[in-house]
């Protein structure tokens, strides 16, 4: 393969890659300035979580409600950096071609280029990053827009040229018929496009980009396959390197005005050339046409009036057409230009200037999405935000815009206006599960539970594979219907779903063989908290022991979810450490200064009563069983009477004293604990505390005091005797 063939293949592949790049990128680009994230809310509700001997403990449990929160997309500076590099490569190609065409001596060329670079360096010194982005971004923008204008003119004959190639047949009669039919369809399509532009809504940016890339790809293949243009291929390469990446740049920056300008200017050029092209063929190739020869091979070799003169005519007529129609296309051009300038200024750290640029863009084209989204994002006034979002709804209604607008009304206490906005959006986009969810939440806030339930179910049906919407259906079942139907299965890996499922089990008072995830790690997330909290309340003793030490190291977690301290006490209480759980809960109650104190007191009272009435069936005959029995049943009189002496025998008097003190502290109105504590206090020679306990017993239960007085006096005398020695 010779060098000429390799170069042809290189040009072919380069053009194919460039023209296909924006089209291939379309599936991964969401050409809209708003996206939504799923946000989880904790919704408390009351449930009966435990019972003991006729007593029931009612506590708040937590449901997860998923909502969709809109946010404006952010600019990624990498695209601007890449287009700047490509622009410099393209300009270098142009300069090299200019040197060849003008035959400028190398020394003069290098000198001129060097002087220009020195001027640029002097202007940019001391090379701040923001100034570099601003300067080279502007240079890339102007170059890209110029290439759009040039390439649209140069490629304006691409479709008629293609018709000449595919319409030719062996017989002249069939050739003329094919030319007539294909050209008629082409003209009709152009007239329909002109009607759409003037009396209908403009095409979607994705469709515009696809059409432009398709036409430019056809023109590129015509250039590459034509040996007459061999010496101009580098020039066209420079144009394409500016135009196609520039188109992708505008697409990634969601600059719909710039894309619309490129598309409509290209359409104008193609429309004008469609009527000039027959005159070009007639004036140059009338004889060849009648001989049924391959006209497409000689298009760029006209012997009377060159195709470039007709392209100059396209430029002149195109400009006249633009300004004859109130310069609407020129204003679209300015809107696209200022939008991109605003992006460059934003990336270069000049937010005030960028806002002015977006305002300039909006004044030139009021309904372009880009400037309205950017102005809404930067506005400090909710009224202005709503105004700009309403402009975008006029141009291009979208579910996320309705959600954004409705949220603004909702946050400003316009509940019904928010509801009407969500409903209007759902009427236009009945397939949007996000809008259905927004309507449901708003109905719920307006105390319309049946309407809310209807839309929750509708949202779940619209997207049955969405875990968030399934979690909302469980939430509605728990918080709105409070039905006793079976809890549906599915989405076991989603913690929001699992939290609501656990809450339903608690509300329905159903026993469930639920398995808690042993590998669960608590994170700063409401779904994680609700899952851990509801599981602990439901499973109790069956709940695996969770290590709270890692959570204790994270102060932010405790600040966000103070109920985690209650969970730790809950775990200790139900895992054979009731005294530790009671102590932890008592400390929480003592430190609590909020309205939750009453609820915590109820839990404390229930635990004390349940612990007091707990029954032990353990055989207490050694130190280990004594300690085990005291830990599990610290308030049971029989356990205290059997276990305390064993601890004393094994020189664990202090531990025994702590158990008796705790039993007395939590049950001050029960006389039976006073003599037990008093006798253990004497074991540690705490005579004063022992006497105080007996005096309290005397006031509380005189009969028991008289019964225990002899045993106490005897023990007291033994202690006093020991102290003498």
XYZ file of C-alpha atoms in Angstrom:
725
model
C 0.000 0.000 0.000
C 1.502 3.341 -1.066
C 1.558 6.541 0.976
C -1.269 8.061 -1.078
C -3.595 5.157 -0.251
C -2.687 5.307 3.437
C -3.439 9.036 3.499
C -6.828 8.465 1.864
C -7.716 5.836 4.458
C -6.589 8.205 7.231
C -8.827 10.998 5.927
C -11.741 8.591 5.539
C -11.452 7.261 9.100
C -10.864 10.715 10.601
C -14.039 12.116 9.043
C -16.074 9.043 9.991
C -14.927 9.303 13.611
C -15.571 13.045 13.823
C -19.043 12.912 12.307
C -20.135 9.873 14.280
C -18.775 11.110 17.624
C -21.679 13.466 18.532
C -24.271 10.926 17.384
C -22.660 8.114 19.377
C -22.506 10.380 22.439
C -26.244 11.176 22.338
C -27.429 8.108 24.341
C -25.128 9.118 27.221
C -26.031 12.816 27.183
C -29.150 14.057 28.906
C -29.723 17.280 27.006
C -31.641 18.992 29.762
C -30.538 21.401 32.453
C -32.393 19.707 35.326
C -31.978 16.278 36.849
C -33.632 14.700 39.863
C -32.234 12.757 42.788
C -34.099 10.443 45.100
C -34.372 11.869 48.605
C -35.431 9.846 51.631
C -37.539 11.303 54.447
C -38.081 9.839 57.900
C -41.796 9.722 58.717
C -42.497 8.683 62.339
C -45.581 6.736 63.343
C -46.585 4.957 66.557
C -46.591 1.188 66.919
C -46.899 -1.310 69.773
C -43.436 -2.794 69.998
C -43.608 -4.950 73.160
C -45.981 -6.309 75.798
C -45.575 -7.933 79.205
C -48.238 -9.202 81.605
C -50.948 -6.975 80.185
C -48.657 -3.960 79.716
C -47.973 -2.676 76.203
C -45.116 -0.487 75.078
C -45.929 1.971 72.306
C -43.028 3.733 70.599
C -42.401 5.755 67.448
C -41.107 3.741 64.511
C -39.806 5.223 61.281
C -41.089 4.902 57.739
C -39.123 5.921 54.662
C -40.860 8.142 52.127
C -38.991 8.673 48.877
C -39.371 11.933 46.995
C -37.682 13.347 43.914
C -35.614 16.481 44.415
C -34.621 18.452 41.295
C -31.233 20.074 40.855
C -29.551 22.016 38.068
C -26.725 20.257 36.252
C -23.208 21.599 36.676
C -20.626 22.431 34.031
C -17.687 20.117 33.475
C -14.563 22.100 32.501
C -12.916 19.133 30.768
C -14.949 19.735 27.592
C -13.708 23.300 27.340
C -10.099 22.170 27.827
C -10.467 19.554 25.088
C -12.098 21.905 22.578
C -9.317 24.428 23.213
C -6.677 21.822 22.383
C -8.572 20.750 19.257
C -9.011 24.388 18.233
C -5.242 24.960 18.423
C -4.624 21.856 16.302
C -7.146 23.073 13.749
C -5.729 26.602 13.661
C -2.250 25.158 13.183
C -3.547 23.249 10.154
C -5.079 26.444 8.764
C -1.844 28.359 9.273
C 0.135 25.636 7.536
C -2.305 25.644 4.602
C -2.172 29.447 4.500
C 1.619 29.315 4.274
C 1.456 26.867 1.369
C -1.251 28.814 -0.463
C 0.413 32.221 -0.061
C 3.939 30.855 -0.558
C 5.199 32.879 2.395
C 8.875 32.163 3.172
C 9.381 30.014 6.246
C 11.397 32.693 8.096
C 8.695 35.333 7.605
C 6.000 32.861 8.619
C 7.803 31.847 11.796
C 8.585 35.500 12.603
C 4.951 36.561 12.230
C 3.730 33.634 14.268
C 6.364 34.333 16.941
C 5.342 38.002 17.220
C 1.710 36.980 17.600
C 2.601 34.495 20.341
C 4.681 37.103 22.179
C 1.765 39.543 22.104
C -0.528 36.845 23.482
C 1.941 35.902 26.219
C 2.430 39.546 27.194
C -1.301 40.050 27.373
C -1.851 36.920 29.503
C 1.083 37.424 31.875
C 1.275 36.370 34.758
C -0.685 33.366 33.423
C -3.565 32.986 35.853
C -5.600 29.862 35.186
C -8.889 31.775 34.994
C -7.521 34.238 32.440
C -6.174 31.392 30.308
C -9.555 29.662 30.330
C -11.331 32.898 29.450
C -8.984 33.860 26.600
C -8.580 30.487 24.937
C -12.218 29.602 25.535
C -13.258 32.742 23.631
C -10.833 31.885 20.831
C -12.263 28.364 20.583
C -15.832 29.679 20.601
C -15.279 32.191 17.790
C -13.422 29.562 15.762
C -16.204 27.006 16.227
C -18.987 29.397 15.251
C -17.005 30.527 12.186
C -16.533 26.907 11.177
C -20.293 26.287 11.507
C -21.003 29.107 9.085
C -18.299 27.997 6.644
C -19.044 24.267 6.706
C -22.782 24.851 6.244
C -22.055 26.848 3.086
C -19.460 24.389 1.775
C -21.691 21.351 2.388
C -24.887 22.962 1.090
C -24.711 20.972 -2.186
C -24.039 17.635 -0.432
C -27.600 16.250 -0.795
C -28.091 17.302 -4.478
C -24.628 15.875 -5.150
C -25.714 12.603 -3.530
C -28.884 12.549 -5.655
C -26.731 12.778 -8.793
C -24.736 9.777 -7.634
C -27.617 7.486 -6.618
C -30.101 8.586 -9.282
C -27.967 7.617 -12.290
C -29.084 4.541 -14.255
C -27.967 2.924 -17.493
C -30.810 4.504 -19.494
C -31.087 8.294 -19.694
C -34.874 8.087 -19.420
C -34.633 6.289 -16.070
C -31.908 8.662 -14.926
C -34.122 11.707 -15.547
C -37.019 10.017 -13.790
C -34.899 9.202 -10.732
C -33.465 12.720 -10.634
C -36.946 14.223 -10.842
C -38.443 11.993 -8.145
C -35.523 12.291 -5.713
C -35.200 16.037 -6.189
C -38.945 16.521 -5.768
C -38.822 14.635 -2.451
C -35.821 16.723 -1.447
C -37.604 20.007 -2.215
C -40.794 18.858 -0.472
C -38.791 17.883 2.607
C -37.115 21.298 2.628
C -40.448 23.096 2.285
C -41.873 21.037 5.136
C -38.829 21.908 7.256
C -39.326 25.584 6.406
C -42.960 25.340 7.482
C -41.971 23.707 10.787
C -39.441 26.453 11.472
C -41.932 29.231 10.830
C -45.191 27.829 12.170
C -44.269 24.959 14.467
C -41.910 24.129 17.263
C -38.289 23.657 16.351
C -36.798 20.175 16.389
C -35.158 18.661 19.447
C -31.419 19.411 19.793
C -30.635 15.702 19.482
C -32.405 15.568 16.101
C -30.630 18.708 14.942
C -27.221 17.288 15.846
C -28.020 14.007 14.095
C -29.105 15.780 10.915
C -26.042 18.033 10.869
C -23.623 15.148 11.425
C -25.331 13.101 8.718
C -25.083 15.880 6.131
C -21.493 16.709 7.065
C -20.557 13.009 6.900
C -21.982 12.797 3.353
C -20.011 15.877 2.344
C -16.814 14.497 3.910
C -17.067 11.257 1.940
C -17.649 13.261 -1.229
C -14.485 15.245 -0.493
C -12.357 12.210 0.302
C -13.514 10.270 -2.761
C -12.846 13.171 -5.157
C -9.236 13.277 -6.447
C -9.721 16.880 -7.602
C -9.814 18.033 -3.946
C -6.698 16.171 -2.842
C -4.777 19.375 -2.208
C -7.686 20.811 -0.137
C -8.212 17.887 2.222
C -6.125 19.378 5.030
C -8.127 22.589 4.758
C -11.390 20.661 5.154
C -9.820 18.696 7.995
C -9.230 21.967 9.848
C -12.835 23.039 9.278
C -14.225 19.722 10.521
C -11.929 19.703 13.551
C -13.507 22.987 14.599
C -17.112 22.371 13.617
C -17.856 18.836 14.828
C -16.104 19.001 18.259
C -17.644 22.468 18.651
C -21.069 20.951 18.032
C -20.346 18.310 20.662
C -19.127 21.071 23.012
C -22.432 22.922 22.690
C -24.328 19.671 23.119
C -22.493 18.787 26.338
C -23.040 22.323 27.661
C -26.751 22.045 26.745
C -26.499 25.203 24.657
C -29.677 24.694 22.644
C -29.508 28.187 21.096
C -26.082 27.534 19.518
C -27.222 24.160 18.149
C -30.394 25.717 16.814
C -28.375 28.425 15.061
C -26.055 25.838 13.468
C -29.025 23.758 12.312
C -31.135 26.636 10.949
C -28.199 28.316 9.205
C -27.286 24.972 7.659
C -30.918 24.536 6.602
C -31.000 27.999 4.997
C -27.814 27.269 3.071
C -29.137 23.886 1.907
C -32.487 25.419 0.931
C -30.864 28.156 -1.131
C -28.451 25.741 -2.818
C -31.353 23.426 -3.663
C -32.631 26.101 -6.061
C -29.188 27.255 -7.255
C -27.864 23.752 -7.908
C -29.992 23.064 -11.055
C -28.719 26.359 -12.490
C -25.164 25.285 -11.641
C -25.643 21.963 -13.473
C -27.332 23.580 -16.459
C -24.687 26.282 -16.862
C -21.709 23.926 -16.608
C -22.742 20.372 -17.487
C -25.694 20.604 -19.894
C -23.899 18.526 -22.564
C -22.687 15.931 -20.081
C -26.150 15.676 -18.562
C -27.790 14.817 -21.898
C -25.147 12.145 -22.506
C -26.054 10.420 -19.189
C -22.531 10.620 -17.830
C -21.501 10.474 -14.146
C -22.042 14.107 -13.184
C -21.140 13.551 -9.529
C -17.486 12.979 -10.461
C -17.056 16.426 -12.047
C -18.992 18.656 -9.654
C -15.802 20.296 -8.388
C -14.410 20.716 -11.926
C -16.852 23.176 -13.478
C -15.502 24.839 -16.643
C -17.755 27.911 -16.667
C -18.981 28.980 -13.215
C -17.232 27.246 -10.315
C -19.260 25.772 -7.440
C -17.506 28.170 -5.050
C -19.130 31.155 -6.761
C -22.530 29.612 -6.133
C -21.499 29.096 -2.512
C -20.699 32.818 -2.323
C -24.228 33.355 -3.587
C -25.509 31.093 -0.835
C -23.691 33.256 1.728
C -25.097 36.506 0.333
C -28.672 35.256 -0.030
C -28.458 33.524 3.370
C -27.445 36.755 5.089
C -30.171 38.668 3.241
C -32.726 36.033 4.263
C -31.578 36.236 7.888
C -31.951 39.997 8.183
C -35.096 40.157 6.043
C -36.907 38.106 8.715
C -36.297 40.531 11.583
C -32.838 39.013 12.065
C -34.367 36.244 14.196
C -31.590 33.806 13.278
C -28.995 36.447 14.124
C -30.543 36.802 17.583
C -30.413 33.024 17.997
C -26.733 33.212 17.053
C -26.157 35.893 19.708
C -28.069 33.847 22.286
C -25.894 30.804 21.600
C -22.746 32.928 21.653
C -23.557 34.630 24.958
C -24.649 31.331 26.530
C -21.273 29.828 25.777
C -19.478 33.001 26.893
C -21.408 32.733 30.157
C -20.205 29.157 30.594
C -16.602 30.165 29.928
C -16.839 33.037 32.419
C -18.396 30.716 34.969
C -15.534 28.235 34.536
C -13.018 31.056 34.832
C -14.408 32.161 38.192
C -16.452 35.180 37.094
C -20.034 34.454 38.196
C -21.167 38.083 37.986
C -20.030 38.384 34.361
C -21.508 35.000 33.500
C -24.912 36.121 34.801
C -24.743 39.229 32.605
C -23.903 37.024 29.606
C -26.870 34.742 30.284
C -29.104 37.792 30.591
C -27.810 39.001 27.204
C -28.590 35.575 25.761
C -32.054 35.616 27.269
C -32.753 39.074 25.885
C -31.862 37.875 22.369
C -33.840 34.632 22.577
C -36.246 34.581 25.477
C -37.231 30.951 25.121
C -33.831 29.303 24.896
C -33.471 26.712 27.641
C -29.814 27.255 28.469
C -29.950 30.862 29.658
C -33.248 30.361 31.489
C -31.884 27.403 33.438
C -28.655 29.214 34.279
C -30.472 32.377 35.359
C -32.902 30.341 37.451
C -29.981 28.509 39.071
C -28.125 31.718 39.951
C -31.179 33.717 41.035
C -31.626 34.422 44.737
C -35.342 35.111 44.327
C -37.832 32.250 44.151
C -40.126 34.490 42.142
C -37.431 34.918 39.472
C -36.656 31.217 39.519
C -40.317 30.431 38.862
C -40.465 33.016 36.072
C -37.480 31.548 34.198
C -38.765 28.003 34.654
C -42.129 29.056 33.226
C -40.299 30.378 30.140
C -38.744 26.944 29.624
C -42.157 25.289 29.915
C -43.312 27.472 27.022
C -40.436 26.244 24.855
C -40.033 22.662 25.996
C -42.293 21.167 28.695
C -40.495 18.551 30.756
C -41.442 16.546 33.882
C -38.397 17.780 35.806
C -39.291 21.408 35.122
C -42.760 20.862 36.554
C -41.220 19.206 39.625
C -38.818 22.134 40.076
C -41.555 24.720 39.677
C -43.930 22.845 41.985
C -41.240 22.561 44.662
C -40.686 26.322 44.547
C -44.403 26.888 45.176
C -44.428 24.224 47.902
C -41.444 25.732 49.713
C -43.140 29.121 49.693
C -46.357 27.819 51.293
C -48.361 27.848 48.060
C -49.573 24.306 48.595
C -52.461 24.351 46.129
C -50.417 26.089 43.427
C -47.786 23.364 43.868
C -50.455 20.664 43.567
C -51.924 22.224 40.420
C -48.445 22.462 38.871
C -47.675 18.802 39.597
C -51.077 17.756 38.242
C -50.662 19.834 35.092
C -47.304 18.209 34.494
C -48.704 14.720 35.079
C -51.523 15.368 32.611
C -48.915 16.176 29.952
C -46.540 13.390 30.988
C -48.717 10.551 32.330
C -45.751 8.181 32.060
C -43.689 10.121 34.624
C -43.464 8.213 37.903
C -41.591 11.171 39.422
C -44.522 13.508 38.811
C -47.009 10.935 40.104
C -44.954 10.685 43.303
C -44.861 14.477 43.661
C -48.654 14.632 43.277
C -49.074 11.884 45.898
C -46.863 13.623 48.453
C -48.639 16.925 47.907
C -52.070 15.314 48.348
C -50.802 13.717 51.550
C -49.615 17.085 52.866
C -53.046 18.526 52.080
C -54.611 15.734 54.176
C -56.164 13.918 51.222
C -55.035 10.347 52.006
C -57.144 8.508 49.436
C -55.931 10.678 46.568
C -52.379 10.294 47.832
C -52.737 6.516 47.954
C -54.054 6.469 44.384
C -51.007 8.318 43.036
C -48.532 6.302 45.135
C -49.909 3.128 43.591
C -49.934 4.719 40.150
C -46.260 5.697 40.462
C -45.295 2.161 41.529
C -47.176 0.696 38.559
C -45.491 3.094 36.125
C -42.040 1.843 37.086
C -42.348 -1.569 38.781
C -38.563 -2.091 38.812
C -37.875 1.047 40.835
C -37.069 0.229 44.465
C -37.830 3.782 45.646
C -41.362 3.651 44.246
C -41.909 0.197 45.752
C -40.763 1.580 49.113
C -43.367 4.336 48.731
C -46.089 1.757 48.101
C -45.133 0.064 51.383
C -45.096 3.465 53.063
C -48.617 4.182 51.792
C -49.790 0.787 53.016
C -48.352 1.509 56.460
C -49.136 5.180 56.935
C -52.313 5.679 54.911
C -54.292 2.464 54.569
C -52.926 0.756 57.719
C -54.275 -2.439 56.207
C -53.585 -5.931 57.537
C -52.935 -7.469 54.118
C -49.775 -9.464 53.578
C -46.575 -7.482 53.219
C -45.356 -7.856 49.605
C -41.885 -9.220 48.983
C -39.217 -7.855 46.663
C -36.215 -5.515 46.573
C -34.489 -7.234 49.492
C -31.271 -5.322 48.809
C -32.853 -1.879 49.212
C -32.711 -0.593 52.791
C -35.581 1.854 52.270
C -37.833 -1.013 51.246
C -36.606 -3.147 54.154
C -37.168 -0.350 56.674
C -40.784 0.055 55.543
C -41.318 -3.705 55.504
C -40.089 -3.940 59.097
C -42.387 -1.073 60.058
C -45.338 -2.903 58.512
C -44.543 -6.028 60.530
C -44.542 -3.911 63.695
C -47.788 -2.131 62.823
C -49.568 -5.369 61.956
C -48.304 -7.073 65.135
C -47.277 -10.055 63.075
C -44.488 -12.379 64.019
C -41.979 -12.599 61.208
C -38.942 -14.755 60.667
C -37.037 -11.760 59.429
C -33.266 -12.085 58.991
C -31.209 -8.999 59.727
C -28.248 -8.456 57.401
C -25.206 -9.552 59.444
C -22.868 -7.469 57.295
C -24.809 -4.237 57.777
C -22.674 -1.140 58.367
C -24.376 2.026 59.586
C -23.792 5.066 57.379
C -24.910 8.688 57.514
C -28.157 7.873 55.757
C -31.772 7.905 56.911
C -32.456 4.563 55.233
C -29.644 2.948 57.222
C -30.960 4.418 60.443
C -34.584 3.387 59.846
C -33.507 -0.138 58.912
C -31.391 -0.588 62.053
C -33.976 1.074 64.314
C -37.029 -0.849 63.069
C -35.135 -4.139 63.024
C -34.035 -3.699 66.649
C -37.594 -2.921 67.758
C -39.064 -5.866 65.853
C -36.493 -8.598 66.471
C -35.473 -7.766 70.070
C -33.606 -10.852 71.366
C -33.385 -12.344 67.864
C -31.556 -9.249 66.630
C -27.815 -9.914 66.172
C -25.691 -7.891 68.570
C -24.625 -4.773 66.707
C -21.297 -3.124 67.487
C -22.130 0.462 68.465
C -18.514 1.349 69.197
C -17.904 2.347 65.567
C -20.944 4.606 65.631
C -19.787 6.222 68.869
C -16.639 7.417 67.093
C -18.759 9.309 64.560
C -20.158 12.341 66.354
C -22.029 13.499 63.252
C -24.095 10.291 63.276
C -25.191 10.811 66.875
C -26.015 14.448 66.186
C -28.197 13.467 63.230
C -29.742 10.386 64.817
C -29.757 10.810 68.642
C -32.076 7.782 68.797
C -28.990 5.616 68.264
C -28.243 5.975 71.984
C -31.693 4.588 72.715
C -30.990 1.719 70.318
C -27.835 0.824 72.218
C -29.783 0.761 75.485
C -32.523 -1.268 73.768
C -29.995 -3.823 72.561
C -28.437 -4.213 76.000
C -31.831 -4.559 77.670
C -33.032 -7.309 75.332
C -29.700 -9.143 75.247
C -29.536 -10.205 78.882
C -28.168 -6.869 80.123
C -31.330 -5.123 81.362
C -29.563 -3.213 84.125
C -27.073 -1.723 81.655
C -29.920 -0.835 79.328
C -31.834 0.837 82.147
C -28.781 2.802 83.218
C -28.171 4.006 79.666
C -31.807 4.971 79.216
C -31.869 6.765 82.585
C -28.841 8.793 81.486
C -30.573 9.714 78.213
C -33.668 10.820 80.145
C -31.548 12.914 82.530
C -29.781 14.644 79.617
C -32.842 15.107 77.444
C -34.321 18.604 77.384
C -36.807 18.102 74.551
C -40.391 16.989 74.358
C -39.233 13.374 73.931
C -38.691 12.984 77.680
C -42.218 11.726 78.300
C -41.844 8.989 75.704
C -38.505 7.935 77.152
C -40.033 7.854 80.645
C -42.708 5.490 79.323
C -40.041 3.138 77.979
C -38.144 3.343 81.259
C -41.277 2.562 83.254
C -42.170 -0.390 81.022
C -38.645 -1.818 81.272
C -38.580 -1.448 85.066
C -41.941 -3.162 85.394
C -40.975 -5.952 83.001
C -37.645 -6.473 84.768
C -39.326 -6.461 88.147
C -41.747 -9.189 87.104
C -39.257 -11.290 85.197
C -38.896 -14.874 86.322
C -35.654 -16.807 86.408
C -35.497 -20.554 86.003
C -31.721 -20.732 86.312
C -30.117 -23.024 88.861
C -27.855 -20.788 90.934
C -25.084 -22.848 92.484
C -21.784 -21.203 91.567
C -20.255 -17.836 90.782
C -20.872 -18.031 87.029
C -24.575 -18.895 87.336
C -24.978 -16.273 90.060
C -23.506 -13.543 87.877
C -25.542 -14.710 84.887
C -28.753 -14.687 86.899
C -28.086 -11.224 88.334
C -27.302 -9.796 84.892
C -30.502 -11.202 83.375
C -32.833 -10.701 86.372
C -31.397 -7.907 88.540
C -34.711 -7.082 90.250
C -35.940 -10.605 91.047
C -35.947 -11.028 94.843
C -35.234 -14.747 94.764
C -32.270 -14.213 92.446
C -30.851 -11.506 94.696
C -31.302 -13.650 97.805
C -29.554 -16.649 96.233
C -26.877 -14.943 94.132
C -25.612 -12.207 96.474
C -24.261 -14.617 99.133
C -22.419 -16.579 96.429
C -20.753 -13.372 95.172
C -19.755 -12.507 98.731
C -18.308 -15.972 99.241
C -16.167 -15.459 96.143
C -14.996 -12.033 97.374
C -17.155 -10.122 94.879
C -18.742 -7.934 97.554
C -18.430 -4.730 95.516
C -20.191 -6.252 92.513
C -22.908 -7.611 94.789
C -23.280 -4.189 96.394
C -23.746 -2.553 92.972
C -26.518 -5.005 92.099
C -28.358 -4.399 95.371
C -27.964 -0.644 95.039
C -29.322 -0.722 91.479
C -32.289 -2.831 92.538
C -33.092 -0.387 95.328
C -32.533 2.709 93.173
C -34.983 1.575 90.501
C -37.544 0.272 93.024
C -37.526 2.756 95.907
C -41.160 2.092 96.775
C -40.703 -1.656 97.245
C -39.715 -2.514 100.814
C -38.158 -5.919 100.054
C -35.061 -4.379 98.469
C -34.084 -2.298 101.530
C -32.946 -5.103 103.848
C -31.059 -6.781 100.981
C -29.218 -3.544 100.286
C -28.647 -2.789 103.976
C -27.074 -6.199 104.615
C -24.801 -5.852 101.567
C -23.793 -2.338 102.642
C -22.640 -3.838 105.946
C -20.534 -6.323 103.941
C -18.540 -3.300 102.756
C -18.698 -1.656 106.210
C -20.933 1.099 104.868
C -22.690 1.456 108.223
C -24.198 4.880 107.552
C -25.801 3.776 104.260
C -27.055 0.596 105.894
C -28.719 2.469 108.762
C -30.303 4.947 106.344
C -31.742 2.044 104.345
C -33.231 0.499 107.495
C -34.724 3.831 108.562
C -36.349 4.139 105.129
C -37.666 0.583 105.475
C -39.136 1.449 108.875
C -41.172 4.252 107.299
C -42.163 2.184 104.290
C -43.046 -1.202 105.899
C -42.864 -1.389 109.709
C -43.715 -5.096 109.826
C -40.836 -6.012 107.549
C -38.563 -3.687 109.492
C -39.361 -5.487 112.738
C -38.836 -8.828 111.001
C -35.407 -7.882 109.669
C -34.259 -5.804 112.666
C -32.711 -8.668 114.590
C -30.718 -9.999 111.617
C -29.527 -6.489 110.784
C -28.444 -5.724 114.386
C -26.533 -8.971 114.588
C -24.700 -8.218 111.320
C -24.071 -4.645 112.450
C -22.498 -5.856 115.691
C -20.187 -8.170 113.756
C -19.030 -5.276 111.611
C -18.436 -3.036 114.610
C -16.457 -5.799 116.332
C -14.252 -6.223 113.263
C -13.605 -2.492 113.148
C -12.295 -2.499 116.757
C -9.466 -4.712 115.688
